Each structure stands twice: as C-alpha cells, then as structure tokens.
PDB file of C-alpha atoms in Angstrom:
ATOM      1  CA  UNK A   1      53.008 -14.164  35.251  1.00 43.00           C
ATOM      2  CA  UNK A   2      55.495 -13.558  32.563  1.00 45.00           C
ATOM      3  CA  UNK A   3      54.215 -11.023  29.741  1.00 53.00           C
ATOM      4  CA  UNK A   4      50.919 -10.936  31.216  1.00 64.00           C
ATOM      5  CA  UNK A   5      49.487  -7.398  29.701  1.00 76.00           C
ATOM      6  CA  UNK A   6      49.222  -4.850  32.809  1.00 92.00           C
ATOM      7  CA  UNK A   7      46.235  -3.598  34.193  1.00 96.00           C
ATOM      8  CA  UNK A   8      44.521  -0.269  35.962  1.00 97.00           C
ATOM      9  CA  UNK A   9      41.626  -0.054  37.805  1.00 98.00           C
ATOM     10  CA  UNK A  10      39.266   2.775  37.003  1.00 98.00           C
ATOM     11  CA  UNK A  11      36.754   4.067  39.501  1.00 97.00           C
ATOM     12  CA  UNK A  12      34.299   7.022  39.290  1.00 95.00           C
ATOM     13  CA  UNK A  13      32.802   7.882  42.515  1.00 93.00           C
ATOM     14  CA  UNK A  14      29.402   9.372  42.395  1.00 84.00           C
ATOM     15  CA  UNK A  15      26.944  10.802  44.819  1.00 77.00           C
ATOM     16  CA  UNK A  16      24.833   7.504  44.499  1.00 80.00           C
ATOM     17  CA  UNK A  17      27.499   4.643  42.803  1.00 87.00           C
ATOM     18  CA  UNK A  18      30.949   3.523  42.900  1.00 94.00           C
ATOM     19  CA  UNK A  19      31.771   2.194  39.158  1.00 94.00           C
ATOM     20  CA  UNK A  20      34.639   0.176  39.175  1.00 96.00           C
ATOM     21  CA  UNK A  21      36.587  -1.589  36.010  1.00 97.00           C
ATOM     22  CA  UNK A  22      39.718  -3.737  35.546  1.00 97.00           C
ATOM     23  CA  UNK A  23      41.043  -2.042  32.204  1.00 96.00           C
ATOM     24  CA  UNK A  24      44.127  -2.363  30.007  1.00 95.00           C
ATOM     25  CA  UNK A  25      46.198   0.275  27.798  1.00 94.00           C
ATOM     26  CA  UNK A  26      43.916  -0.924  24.798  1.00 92.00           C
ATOM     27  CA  UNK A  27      40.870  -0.199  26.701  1.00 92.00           C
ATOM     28  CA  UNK A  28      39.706  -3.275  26.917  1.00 94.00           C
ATOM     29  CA  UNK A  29      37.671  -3.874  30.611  1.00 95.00           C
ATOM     30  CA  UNK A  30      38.696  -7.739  31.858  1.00 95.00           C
ATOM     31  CA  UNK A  31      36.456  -7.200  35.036  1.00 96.00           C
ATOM     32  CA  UNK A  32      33.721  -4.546  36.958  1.00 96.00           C
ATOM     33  CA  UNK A  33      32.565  -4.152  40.216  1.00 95.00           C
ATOM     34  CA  UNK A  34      30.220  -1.612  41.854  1.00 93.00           C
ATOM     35  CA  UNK A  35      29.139  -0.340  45.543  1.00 92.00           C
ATOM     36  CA  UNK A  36      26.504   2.035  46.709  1.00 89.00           C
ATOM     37  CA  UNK A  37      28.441   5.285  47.807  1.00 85.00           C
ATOM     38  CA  UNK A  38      28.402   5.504  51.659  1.00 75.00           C
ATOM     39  CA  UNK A  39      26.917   9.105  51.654  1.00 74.00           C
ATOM     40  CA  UNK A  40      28.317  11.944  53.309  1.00 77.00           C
ATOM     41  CA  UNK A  41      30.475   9.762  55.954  1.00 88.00           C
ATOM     42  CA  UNK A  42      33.859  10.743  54.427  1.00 90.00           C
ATOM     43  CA  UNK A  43      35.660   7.365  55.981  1.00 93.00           C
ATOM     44  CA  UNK A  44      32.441   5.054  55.092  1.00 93.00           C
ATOM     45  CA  UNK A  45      33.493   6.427  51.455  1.00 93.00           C
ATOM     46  CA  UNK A  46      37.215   5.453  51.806  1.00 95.00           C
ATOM     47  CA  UNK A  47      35.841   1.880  53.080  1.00 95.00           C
ATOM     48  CA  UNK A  48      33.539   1.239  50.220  1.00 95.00           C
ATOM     49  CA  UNK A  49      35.934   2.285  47.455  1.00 96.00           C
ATOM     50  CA  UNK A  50      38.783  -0.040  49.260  1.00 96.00           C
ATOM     51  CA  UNK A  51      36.456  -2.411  49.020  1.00 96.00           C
ATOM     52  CA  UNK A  52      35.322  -2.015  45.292  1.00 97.00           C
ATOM     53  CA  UNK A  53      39.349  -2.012  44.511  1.00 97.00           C
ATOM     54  CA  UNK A  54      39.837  -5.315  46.597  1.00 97.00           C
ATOM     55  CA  UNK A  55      37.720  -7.207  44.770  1.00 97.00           C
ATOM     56  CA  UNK A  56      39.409  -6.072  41.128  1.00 97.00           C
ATOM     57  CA  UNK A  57      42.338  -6.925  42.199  1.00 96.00           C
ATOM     58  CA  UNK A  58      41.162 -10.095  43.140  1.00 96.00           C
ATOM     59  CA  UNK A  59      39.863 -10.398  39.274  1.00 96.00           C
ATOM     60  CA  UNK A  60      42.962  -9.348  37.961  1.00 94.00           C
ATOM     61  CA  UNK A  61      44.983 -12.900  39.714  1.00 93.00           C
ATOM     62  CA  UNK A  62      48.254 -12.318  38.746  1.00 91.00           C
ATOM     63  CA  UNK A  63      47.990  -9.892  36.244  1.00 93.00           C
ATOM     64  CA  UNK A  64      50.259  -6.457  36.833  1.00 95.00           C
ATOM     65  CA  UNK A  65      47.928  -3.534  38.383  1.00 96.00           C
ATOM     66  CA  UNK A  66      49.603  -0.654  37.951  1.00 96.00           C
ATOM     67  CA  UNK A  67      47.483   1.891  39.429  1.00 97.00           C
ATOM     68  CA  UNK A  68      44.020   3.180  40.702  1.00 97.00           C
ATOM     69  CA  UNK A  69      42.664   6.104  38.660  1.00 97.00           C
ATOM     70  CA  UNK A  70      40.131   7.664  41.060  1.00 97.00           C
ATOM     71  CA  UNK A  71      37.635   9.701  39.402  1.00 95.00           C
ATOM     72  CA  UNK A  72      35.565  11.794  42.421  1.00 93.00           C
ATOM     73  CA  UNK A  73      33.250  14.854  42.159  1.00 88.00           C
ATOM     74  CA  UNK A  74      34.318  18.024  44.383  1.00 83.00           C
ATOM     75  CA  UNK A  75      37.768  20.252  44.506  1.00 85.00           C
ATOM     76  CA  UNK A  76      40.482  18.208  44.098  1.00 89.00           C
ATOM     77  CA  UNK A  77      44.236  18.916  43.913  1.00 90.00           C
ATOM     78  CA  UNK A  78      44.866  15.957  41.352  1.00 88.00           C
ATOM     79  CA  UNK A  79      48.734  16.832  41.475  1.00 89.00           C
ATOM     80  CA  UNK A  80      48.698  16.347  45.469  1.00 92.00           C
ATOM     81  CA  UNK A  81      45.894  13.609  45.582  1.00 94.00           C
ATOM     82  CA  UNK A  82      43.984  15.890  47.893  1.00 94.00           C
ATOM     83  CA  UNK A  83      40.367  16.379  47.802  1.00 92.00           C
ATOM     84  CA  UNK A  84      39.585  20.297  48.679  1.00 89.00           C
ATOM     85  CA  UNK A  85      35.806  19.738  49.122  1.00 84.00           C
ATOM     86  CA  UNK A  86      33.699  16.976  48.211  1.00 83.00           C
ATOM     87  CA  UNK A  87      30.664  17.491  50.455  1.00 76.00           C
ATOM     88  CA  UNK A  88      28.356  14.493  49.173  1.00 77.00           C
ATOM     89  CA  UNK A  89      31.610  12.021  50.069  1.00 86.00           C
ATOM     90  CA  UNK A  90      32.009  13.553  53.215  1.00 87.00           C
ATOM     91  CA  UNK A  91      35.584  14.816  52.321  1.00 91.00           C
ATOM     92  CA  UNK A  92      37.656  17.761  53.185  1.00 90.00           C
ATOM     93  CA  UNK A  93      41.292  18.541  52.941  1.00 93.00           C
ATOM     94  CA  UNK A  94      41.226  14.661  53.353  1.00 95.00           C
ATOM     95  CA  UNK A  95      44.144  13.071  51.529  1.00 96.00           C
ATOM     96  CA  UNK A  96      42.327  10.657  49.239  1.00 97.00           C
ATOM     97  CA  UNK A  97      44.916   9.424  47.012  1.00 97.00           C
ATOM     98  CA  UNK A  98      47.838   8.392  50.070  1.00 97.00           C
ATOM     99  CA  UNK A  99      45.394   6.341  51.928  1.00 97.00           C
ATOM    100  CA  UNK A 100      44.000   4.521  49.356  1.00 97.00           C
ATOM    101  CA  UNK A 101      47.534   3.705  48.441  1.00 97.00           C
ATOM    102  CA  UNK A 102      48.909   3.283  51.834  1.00 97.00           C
ATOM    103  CA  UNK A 103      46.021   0.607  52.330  1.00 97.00           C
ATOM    104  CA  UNK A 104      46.107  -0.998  48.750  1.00 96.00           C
ATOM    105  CA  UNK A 105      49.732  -1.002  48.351  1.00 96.00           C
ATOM    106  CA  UNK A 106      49.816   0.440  44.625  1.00 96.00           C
ATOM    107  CA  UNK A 107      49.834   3.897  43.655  1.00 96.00           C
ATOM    108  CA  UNK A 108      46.493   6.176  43.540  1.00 97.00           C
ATOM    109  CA  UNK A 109      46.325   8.739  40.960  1.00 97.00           C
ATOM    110  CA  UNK A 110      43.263  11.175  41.563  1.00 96.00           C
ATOM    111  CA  UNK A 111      41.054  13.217  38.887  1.00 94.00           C
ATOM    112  CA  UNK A 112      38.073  15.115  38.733  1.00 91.00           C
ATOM    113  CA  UNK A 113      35.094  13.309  37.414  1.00 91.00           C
ATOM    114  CA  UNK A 114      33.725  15.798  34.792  1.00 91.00           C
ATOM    115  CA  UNK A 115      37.748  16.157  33.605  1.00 91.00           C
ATOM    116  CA  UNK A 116      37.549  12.000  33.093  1.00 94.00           C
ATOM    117  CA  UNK A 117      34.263  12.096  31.523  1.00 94.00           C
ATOM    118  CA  UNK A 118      35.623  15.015  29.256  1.00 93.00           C
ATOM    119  CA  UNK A 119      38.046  13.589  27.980  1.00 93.00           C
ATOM    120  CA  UNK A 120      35.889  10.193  27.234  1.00 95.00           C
ATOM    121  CA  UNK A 121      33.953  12.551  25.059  1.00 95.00           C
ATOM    122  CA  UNK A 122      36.130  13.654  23.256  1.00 94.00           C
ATOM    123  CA  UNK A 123      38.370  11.006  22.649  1.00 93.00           C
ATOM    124  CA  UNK A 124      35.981   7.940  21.962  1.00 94.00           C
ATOM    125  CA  UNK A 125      32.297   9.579  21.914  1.00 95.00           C
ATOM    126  CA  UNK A 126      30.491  12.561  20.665  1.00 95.00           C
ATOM    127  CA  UNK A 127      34.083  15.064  20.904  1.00 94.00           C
ATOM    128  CA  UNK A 128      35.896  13.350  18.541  1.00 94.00           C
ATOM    129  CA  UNK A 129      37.151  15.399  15.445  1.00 93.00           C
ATOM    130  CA  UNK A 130      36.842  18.731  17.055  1.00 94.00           C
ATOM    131  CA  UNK A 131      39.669  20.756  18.630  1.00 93.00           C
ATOM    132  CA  UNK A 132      37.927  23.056  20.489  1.00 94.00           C
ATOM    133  CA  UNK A 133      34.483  21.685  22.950  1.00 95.00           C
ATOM    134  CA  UNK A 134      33.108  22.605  25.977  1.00 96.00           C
ATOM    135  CA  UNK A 135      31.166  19.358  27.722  1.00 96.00           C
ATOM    136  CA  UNK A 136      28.715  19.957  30.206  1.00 96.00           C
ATOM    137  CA  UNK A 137      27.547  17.633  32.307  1.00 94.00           C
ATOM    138  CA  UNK A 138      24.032  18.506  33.939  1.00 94.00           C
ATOM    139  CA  UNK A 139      22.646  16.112  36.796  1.00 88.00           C
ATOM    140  CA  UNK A 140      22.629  17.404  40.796  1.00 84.00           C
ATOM    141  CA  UNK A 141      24.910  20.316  40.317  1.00 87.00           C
ATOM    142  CA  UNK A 142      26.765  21.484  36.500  1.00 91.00           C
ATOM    143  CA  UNK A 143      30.358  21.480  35.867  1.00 90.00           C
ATOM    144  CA  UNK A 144      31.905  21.411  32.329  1.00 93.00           C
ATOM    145  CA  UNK A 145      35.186  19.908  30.476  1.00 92.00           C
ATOM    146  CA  UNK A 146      37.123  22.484  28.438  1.00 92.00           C
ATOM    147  CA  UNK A 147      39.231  21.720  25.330  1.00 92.00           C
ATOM    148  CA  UNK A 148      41.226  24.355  23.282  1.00 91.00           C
ATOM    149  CA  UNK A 149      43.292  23.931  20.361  1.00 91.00           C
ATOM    150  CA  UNK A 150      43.303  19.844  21.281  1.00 88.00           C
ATOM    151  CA  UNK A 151      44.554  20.346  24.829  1.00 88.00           C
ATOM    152  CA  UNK A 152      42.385  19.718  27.839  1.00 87.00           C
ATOM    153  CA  UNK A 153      42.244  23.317  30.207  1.00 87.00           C
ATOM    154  CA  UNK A 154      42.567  22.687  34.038  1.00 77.00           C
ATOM    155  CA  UNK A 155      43.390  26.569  34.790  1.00 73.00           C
ATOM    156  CA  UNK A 156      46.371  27.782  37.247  1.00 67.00           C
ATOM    157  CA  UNK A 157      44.568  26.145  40.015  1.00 66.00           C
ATOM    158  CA  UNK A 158      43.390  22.791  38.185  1.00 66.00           C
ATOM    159  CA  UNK A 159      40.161  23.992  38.745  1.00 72.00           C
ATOM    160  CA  UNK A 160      38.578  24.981  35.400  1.00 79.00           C
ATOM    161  CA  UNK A 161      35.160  24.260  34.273  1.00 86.00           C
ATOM    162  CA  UNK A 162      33.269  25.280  37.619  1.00 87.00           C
ATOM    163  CA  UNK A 163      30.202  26.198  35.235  1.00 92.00           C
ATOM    164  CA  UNK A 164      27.589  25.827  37.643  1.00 92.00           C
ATOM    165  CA  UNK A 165      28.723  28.625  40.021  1.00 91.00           C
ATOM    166  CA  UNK A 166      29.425  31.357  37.532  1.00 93.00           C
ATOM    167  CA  UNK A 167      27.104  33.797  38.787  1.00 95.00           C
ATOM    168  CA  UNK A 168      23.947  34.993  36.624  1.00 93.00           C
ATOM    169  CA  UNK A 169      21.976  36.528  38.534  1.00 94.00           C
ATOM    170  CA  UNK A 170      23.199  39.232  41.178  1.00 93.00           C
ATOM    171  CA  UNK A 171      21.700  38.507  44.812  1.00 93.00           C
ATOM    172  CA  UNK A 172      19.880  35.280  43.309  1.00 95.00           C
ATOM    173  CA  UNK A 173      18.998  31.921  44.965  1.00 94.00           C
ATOM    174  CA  UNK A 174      21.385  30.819  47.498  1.00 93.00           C
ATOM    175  CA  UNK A 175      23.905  28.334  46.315  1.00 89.00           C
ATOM    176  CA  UNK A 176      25.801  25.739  49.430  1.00 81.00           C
ATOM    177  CA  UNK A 177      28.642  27.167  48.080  1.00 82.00           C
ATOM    178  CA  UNK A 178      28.288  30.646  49.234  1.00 84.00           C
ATOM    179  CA  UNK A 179      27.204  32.344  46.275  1.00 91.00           C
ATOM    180  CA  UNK A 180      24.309  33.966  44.957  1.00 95.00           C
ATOM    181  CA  UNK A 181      22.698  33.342  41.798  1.00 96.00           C
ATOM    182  CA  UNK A 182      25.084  30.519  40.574  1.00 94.00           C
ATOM    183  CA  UNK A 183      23.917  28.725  37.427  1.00 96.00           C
ATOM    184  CA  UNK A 184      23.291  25.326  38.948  1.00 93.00           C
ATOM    185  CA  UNK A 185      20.375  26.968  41.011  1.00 95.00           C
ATOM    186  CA  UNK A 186      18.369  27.468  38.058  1.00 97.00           C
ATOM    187  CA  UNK A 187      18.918  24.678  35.565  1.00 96.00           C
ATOM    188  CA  UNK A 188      20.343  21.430  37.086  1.00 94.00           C
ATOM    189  CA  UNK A 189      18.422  18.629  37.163  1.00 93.00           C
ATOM    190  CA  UNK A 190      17.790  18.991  40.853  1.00 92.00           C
ATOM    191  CA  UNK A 191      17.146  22.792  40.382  1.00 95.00           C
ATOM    192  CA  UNK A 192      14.169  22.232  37.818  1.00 97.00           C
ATOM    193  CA  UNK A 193      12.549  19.605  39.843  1.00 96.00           C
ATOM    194  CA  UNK A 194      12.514  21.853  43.108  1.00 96.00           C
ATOM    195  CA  UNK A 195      10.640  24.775  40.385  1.00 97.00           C
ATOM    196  CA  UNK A 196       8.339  22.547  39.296  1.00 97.00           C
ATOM    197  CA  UNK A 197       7.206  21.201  42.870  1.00 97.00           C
ATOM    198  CA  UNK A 198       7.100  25.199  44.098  1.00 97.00           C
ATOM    199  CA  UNK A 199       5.198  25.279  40.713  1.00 97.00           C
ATOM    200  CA  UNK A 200       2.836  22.988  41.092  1.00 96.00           C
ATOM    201  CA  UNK A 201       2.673  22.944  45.363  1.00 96.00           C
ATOM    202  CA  UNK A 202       3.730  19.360  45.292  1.00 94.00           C
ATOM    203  CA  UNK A 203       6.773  18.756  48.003  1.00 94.00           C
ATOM    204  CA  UNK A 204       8.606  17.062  45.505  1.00 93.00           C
ATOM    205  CA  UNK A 205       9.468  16.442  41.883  1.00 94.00           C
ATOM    206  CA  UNK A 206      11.789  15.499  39.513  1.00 95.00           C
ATOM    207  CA  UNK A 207      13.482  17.159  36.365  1.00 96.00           C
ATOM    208  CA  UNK A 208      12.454  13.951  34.613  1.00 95.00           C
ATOM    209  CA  UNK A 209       8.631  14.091  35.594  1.00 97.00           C
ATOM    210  CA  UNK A 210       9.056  17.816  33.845  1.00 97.00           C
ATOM    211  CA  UNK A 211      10.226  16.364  30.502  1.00 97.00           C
ATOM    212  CA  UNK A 212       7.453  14.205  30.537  1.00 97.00           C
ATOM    213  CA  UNK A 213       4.737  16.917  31.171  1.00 97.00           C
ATOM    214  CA  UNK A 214       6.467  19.235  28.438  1.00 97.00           C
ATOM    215  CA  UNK A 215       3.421  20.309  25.822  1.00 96.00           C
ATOM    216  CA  UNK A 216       0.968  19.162  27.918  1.00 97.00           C
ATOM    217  CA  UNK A 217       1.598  21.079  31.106  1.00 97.00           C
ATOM    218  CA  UNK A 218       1.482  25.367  30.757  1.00 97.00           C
ATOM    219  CA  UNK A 219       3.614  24.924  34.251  1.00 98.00           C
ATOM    220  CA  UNK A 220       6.119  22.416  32.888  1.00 98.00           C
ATOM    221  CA  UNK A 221       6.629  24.242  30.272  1.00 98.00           C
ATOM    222  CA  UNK A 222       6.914  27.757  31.825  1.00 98.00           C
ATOM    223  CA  UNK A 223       9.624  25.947  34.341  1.00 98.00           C
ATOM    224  CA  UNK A 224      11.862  24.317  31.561  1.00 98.00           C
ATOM    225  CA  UNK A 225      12.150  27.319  29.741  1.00 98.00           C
ATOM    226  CA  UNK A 226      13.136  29.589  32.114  1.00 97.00           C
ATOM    227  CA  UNK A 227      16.021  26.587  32.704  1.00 98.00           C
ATOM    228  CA  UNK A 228      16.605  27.290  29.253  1.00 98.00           C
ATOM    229  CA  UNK A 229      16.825  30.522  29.174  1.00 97.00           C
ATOM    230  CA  UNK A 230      19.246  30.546  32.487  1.00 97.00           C
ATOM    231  CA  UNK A 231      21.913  27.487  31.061  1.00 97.00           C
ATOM    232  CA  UNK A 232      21.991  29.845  27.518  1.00 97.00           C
ATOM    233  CA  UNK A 233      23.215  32.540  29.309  1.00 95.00           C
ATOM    234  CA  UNK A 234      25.381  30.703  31.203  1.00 95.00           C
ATOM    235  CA  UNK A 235      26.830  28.974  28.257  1.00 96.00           C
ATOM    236  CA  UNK A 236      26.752  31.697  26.180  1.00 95.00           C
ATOM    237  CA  UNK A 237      29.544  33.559  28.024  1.00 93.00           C
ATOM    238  CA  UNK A 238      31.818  30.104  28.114  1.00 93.00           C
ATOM    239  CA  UNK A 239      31.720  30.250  24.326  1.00 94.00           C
ATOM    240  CA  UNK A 240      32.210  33.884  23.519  1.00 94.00           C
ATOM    241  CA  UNK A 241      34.966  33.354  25.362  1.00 91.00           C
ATOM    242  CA  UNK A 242      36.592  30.081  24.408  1.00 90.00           C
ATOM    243  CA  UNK A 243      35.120  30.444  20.804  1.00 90.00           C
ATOM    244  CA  UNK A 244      34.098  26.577  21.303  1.00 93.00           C
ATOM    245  CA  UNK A 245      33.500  24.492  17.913  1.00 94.00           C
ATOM    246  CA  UNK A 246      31.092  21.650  19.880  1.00 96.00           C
ATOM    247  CA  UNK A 247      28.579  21.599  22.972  1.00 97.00           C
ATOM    248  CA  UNK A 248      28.191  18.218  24.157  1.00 97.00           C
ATOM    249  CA  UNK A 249      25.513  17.921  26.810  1.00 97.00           C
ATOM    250  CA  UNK A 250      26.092  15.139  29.375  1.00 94.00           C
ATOM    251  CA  UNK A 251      24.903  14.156  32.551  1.00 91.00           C
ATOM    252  CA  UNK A 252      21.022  12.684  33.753  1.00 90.00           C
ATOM    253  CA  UNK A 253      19.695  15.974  31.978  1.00 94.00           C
ATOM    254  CA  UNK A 254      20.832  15.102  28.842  1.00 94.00           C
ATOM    255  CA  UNK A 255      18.456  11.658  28.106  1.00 93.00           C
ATOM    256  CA  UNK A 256      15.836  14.445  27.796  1.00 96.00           C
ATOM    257  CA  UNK A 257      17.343  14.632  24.103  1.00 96.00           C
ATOM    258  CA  UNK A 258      15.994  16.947  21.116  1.00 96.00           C
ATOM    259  CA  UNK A 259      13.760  18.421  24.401  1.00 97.00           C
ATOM    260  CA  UNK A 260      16.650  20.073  25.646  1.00 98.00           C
ATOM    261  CA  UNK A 261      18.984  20.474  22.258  1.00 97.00           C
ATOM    262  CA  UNK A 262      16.847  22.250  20.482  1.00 97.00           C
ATOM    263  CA  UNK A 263      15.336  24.631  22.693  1.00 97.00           C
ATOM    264  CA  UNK A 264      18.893  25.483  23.984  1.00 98.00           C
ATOM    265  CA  UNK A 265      19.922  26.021  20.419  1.00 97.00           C
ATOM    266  CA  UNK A 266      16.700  28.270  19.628  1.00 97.00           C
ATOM    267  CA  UNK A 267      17.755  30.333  22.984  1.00 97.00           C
ATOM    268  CA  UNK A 268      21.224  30.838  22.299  1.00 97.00           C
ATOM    269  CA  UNK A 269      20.531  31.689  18.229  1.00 96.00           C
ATOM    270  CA  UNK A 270      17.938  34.162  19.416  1.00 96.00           C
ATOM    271  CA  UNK A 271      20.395  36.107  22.142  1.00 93.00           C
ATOM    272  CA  UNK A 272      24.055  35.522  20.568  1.00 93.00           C
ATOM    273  CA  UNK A 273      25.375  38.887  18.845  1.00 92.00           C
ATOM    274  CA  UNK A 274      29.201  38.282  18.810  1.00 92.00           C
ATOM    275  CA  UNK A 275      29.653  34.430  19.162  1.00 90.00           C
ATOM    276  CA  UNK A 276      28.822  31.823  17.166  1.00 92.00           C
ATOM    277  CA  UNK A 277      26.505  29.349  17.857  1.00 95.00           C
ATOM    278  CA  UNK A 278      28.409  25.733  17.756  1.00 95.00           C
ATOM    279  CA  UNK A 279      27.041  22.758  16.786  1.00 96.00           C
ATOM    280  CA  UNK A 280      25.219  21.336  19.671  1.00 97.00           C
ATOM    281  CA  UNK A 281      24.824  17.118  20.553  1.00 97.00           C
ATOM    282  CA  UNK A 282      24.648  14.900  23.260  1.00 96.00           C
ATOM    283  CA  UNK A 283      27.168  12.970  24.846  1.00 96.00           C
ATOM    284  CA  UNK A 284      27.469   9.036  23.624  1.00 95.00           C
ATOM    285  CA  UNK A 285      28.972   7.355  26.781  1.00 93.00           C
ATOM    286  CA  UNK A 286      25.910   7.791  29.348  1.00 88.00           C
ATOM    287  CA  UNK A 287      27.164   6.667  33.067  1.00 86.00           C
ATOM    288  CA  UNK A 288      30.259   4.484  31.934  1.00 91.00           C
ATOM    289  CA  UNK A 289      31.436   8.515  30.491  1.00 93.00           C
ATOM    290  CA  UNK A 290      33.512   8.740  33.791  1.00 93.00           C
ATOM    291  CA  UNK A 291      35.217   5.468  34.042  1.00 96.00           C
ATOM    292  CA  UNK A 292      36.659   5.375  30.607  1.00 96.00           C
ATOM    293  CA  UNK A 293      37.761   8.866  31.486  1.00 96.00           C
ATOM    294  CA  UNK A 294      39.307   7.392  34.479  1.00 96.00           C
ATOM    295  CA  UNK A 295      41.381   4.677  32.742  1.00 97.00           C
ATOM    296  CA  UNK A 296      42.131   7.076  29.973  1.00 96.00           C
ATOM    297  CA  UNK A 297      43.978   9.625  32.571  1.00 94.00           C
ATOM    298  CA  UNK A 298      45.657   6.976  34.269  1.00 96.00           C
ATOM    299  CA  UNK A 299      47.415   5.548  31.172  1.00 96.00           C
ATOM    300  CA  UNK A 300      48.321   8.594  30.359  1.00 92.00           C
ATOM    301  CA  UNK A 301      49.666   9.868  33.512  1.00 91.00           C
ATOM    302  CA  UNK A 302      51.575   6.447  33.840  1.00 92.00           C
ATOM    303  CA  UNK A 303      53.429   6.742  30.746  1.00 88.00           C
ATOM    304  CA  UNK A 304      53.919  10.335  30.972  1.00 84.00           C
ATOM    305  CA  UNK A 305      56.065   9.604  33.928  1.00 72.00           C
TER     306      UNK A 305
END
C-alpha cells in the first residue's frame, strides 16, 4: 500500500505471558495480541511467540512490518540474537532471533526485558528528566536498568544490571544460579513469600499476602524488613558506585507502594555514609513497561542501521 506508515511488532516474553503489540515510530499501538508462555519447553516457547507474531501480522494487512523486537528474560547476546540462558523459556545457547526470522520471514532483533522496560522508564514514565537512574525491577528474581550521563550501560559483555546475584551474604541461601547469598534470595517477591510461609509454617505464601498483613502481623513485619534491610544493601553499593540521581522501583513488588518506598528510603538514610540517598519512586508503566521498551529499541536499532 503506497505510503502506508511502517510498522514493528513488540513482544515481551515473560515467565507467565507473551505481550504482543503492532506499533509505529510515533508509538502509537494499531493492534495486540497475547499467549500464555509455554513454560520451560524451549520449542513450545518458539511456537507460541510465532504464533502471537502471526496473528499481528495478520492485523497489520498490508501495512510494512519492519521487524520483531523480542523482549525475553535470561542472558542474551542481543548483538548475535542468542539467548545464553533463559531457564523459565526453556532456552539455552538456542538461537532465538534466526529462527524466528527464518520462520516469519522479517528480521528479529532481540533485547533483554529489564533493558526494554528501562528504557520505557526513562523515556516516557517515571525516568524522565534525570540523566543518571538505576530501575529495578522486583517480581520472581531482580535485575536492574542502568543509565549514566543519558546513555543506557550494557557492560563489555551486554550484561549489566544482574542486581539480583550480587552477592550479600558470604555462604548464604543457595541461588539456581550457583551462587551463594545472591540478593534475589532475600528480597524478591518470590523470596519474601517463601520467608513468610517458613515464618508462619504454612507451605505456601505470597509476597502480596505479606503486604497485606504488614502492622497487623509481628511475623509479616519481621519478614519484610529484613527484605528491606537486604535490597538496601544491595542497592546501596549500585549507587555509591554509579552516584545514581533516581531509583525507580518496578516489577509485581512495586504495587506494594509507600509500603516499600518508604521503608527502603528510611533503611538506606539510616546506613548510607558516603552516597547520597536519591530520590526514590515507582515506575508508571506497570506490565505494558516491557513492550514499549521493546518497540522503543527496535526503532532505534532500525534507524541506527
């Protein structure tokens, strides 16, 4: 169709949804689509998100897609397309990006989720006007989103922002990854909802049932702030470091609000010596926060070339 305004489709893969939407460079979304992620059955994965695409680019008729923008959780090698690790999709070493594309027929440009999500903070939600922000997203595991002086940090590797396994505690709680003592094992969502069932001999609970019991429960409060006390410390060393302007707290944790702002403040204010504390918020985008992230990296990534 002649001048019809070209089109990407942004996907964030998540442990328990595949968000799909049919965006253009404006950022305007023309269609969505969603599947349940297939678990840890790496090729079940491939098959729903081939799916999720095919019917976008249905919705898209003869409108231009350029691209896929493939947001995914894990170690990935966005340069190569290659996902490292991404044990709740089943993937490893497994060459996302070239068989999407072989199957689709259009290019597929991978990123890291928390990198897209980033950079939807910061460019259209609660980033914005700072040059210097560390986002960290808090739901099954942590990982964070560095800025400095306006640029987004991947590292050497392209693997920056691996907050949840810097190690706090020597010989701590085992971590999947191999570690001991990681961060995630004390204050991710998951984390505090396995302290408070151990706290409370249930055989399971949620970080969500602990918000709820804060004030009123001696154990659901003893549990959240030692989760406190263990994401301070793990924050505080990102930001003596990076000598960050803005927190921005993302991820399922973060809907508990003022409950977890202001405590984490209080902690940090009450330990910091050297650093200053930054101005702490929540993140604005909720679950869309990785699929404008998506589109975002695409565009860019497309005109950059």
């Amino acid at each position: 169709m002649a001048g019809a305004v070209s089109l990407v489709i942004a996907l964030d893969v998540g442990g328990t949804n595949i968000r799909g939407e049919l965006v253009d460079p404006a950022g305007t979304v023309h269609a969505a689509s969603h599947e349940p992620t297939a678990g840890s059955d790496g090729d079940a994965t491939l098959d729903a998100i081939e799916r999720v695409c095919r019917a976008l680019l249905v919705e898209a008729g003869d409108r231009p897609v350029e691209a896929v923008g493939l947001a995914v959780p894990g170690v990935v090698d966005s340069r190569t397309g290659v996902v490292l690790l991404a044990g709740n999709l089943g993937w490893r070493d497994t060459a996302v990006a070239d068989i999407l594309g072989h199957r689709l027929g259009i290019p597929v440009l991978l990123h890291h989720d928390v990198n897209c999500a980033g950079l939807a903070e910061r460019e259209l939600g609660a980033g914005r006007g700072v040059d210097d922000m560390l986002a960290v997203f808090i739901g099954t595991g942590i990982a964070a989103s560095l800025t400095v002086g306006g640029v987004a940090v991947g590292g050497g590797t392209n693997q920056a922002g691996e907050l949840g396994h810097v190690v706090i505690r020597e010989n701590g709680i085992e971590c999947p990854c191999g570690q001991r003592g990681c961060l995630e094992r004390y204050c991710s969502a998951s984390s505090i909802g396995i302290a408070y069932a151990a706290a409370t001999g249930r055989d399971a609970a949620t970080s969500l049932e602990v918000v709820q019991a804060l004030g009123s429960d001696p154990l659901a409060d003893a549990v959240w702030d030692e989760a406190i006390t263990a994401l301070a410390l793990g924050i505080l060393g990102a930001i003596t470091l990076l000598g960050t302007e803005r927190i921005v707290l993302g991820g399922g944790l973060a809907a508990a609000g003022d409950k977890l702002v202001g405590p984490l403040r209080a902690k940090l204010e009450a330990t910091v010596r050297v650093a200053t504390v930054p101005e702490i918020v929540v993140a604005e985008l909720g679950q869309r926060a990785g699929v404008i992230g998506a589109a975002l990296a695409t565009w860019k990534r497309l005109s950059d070339d």
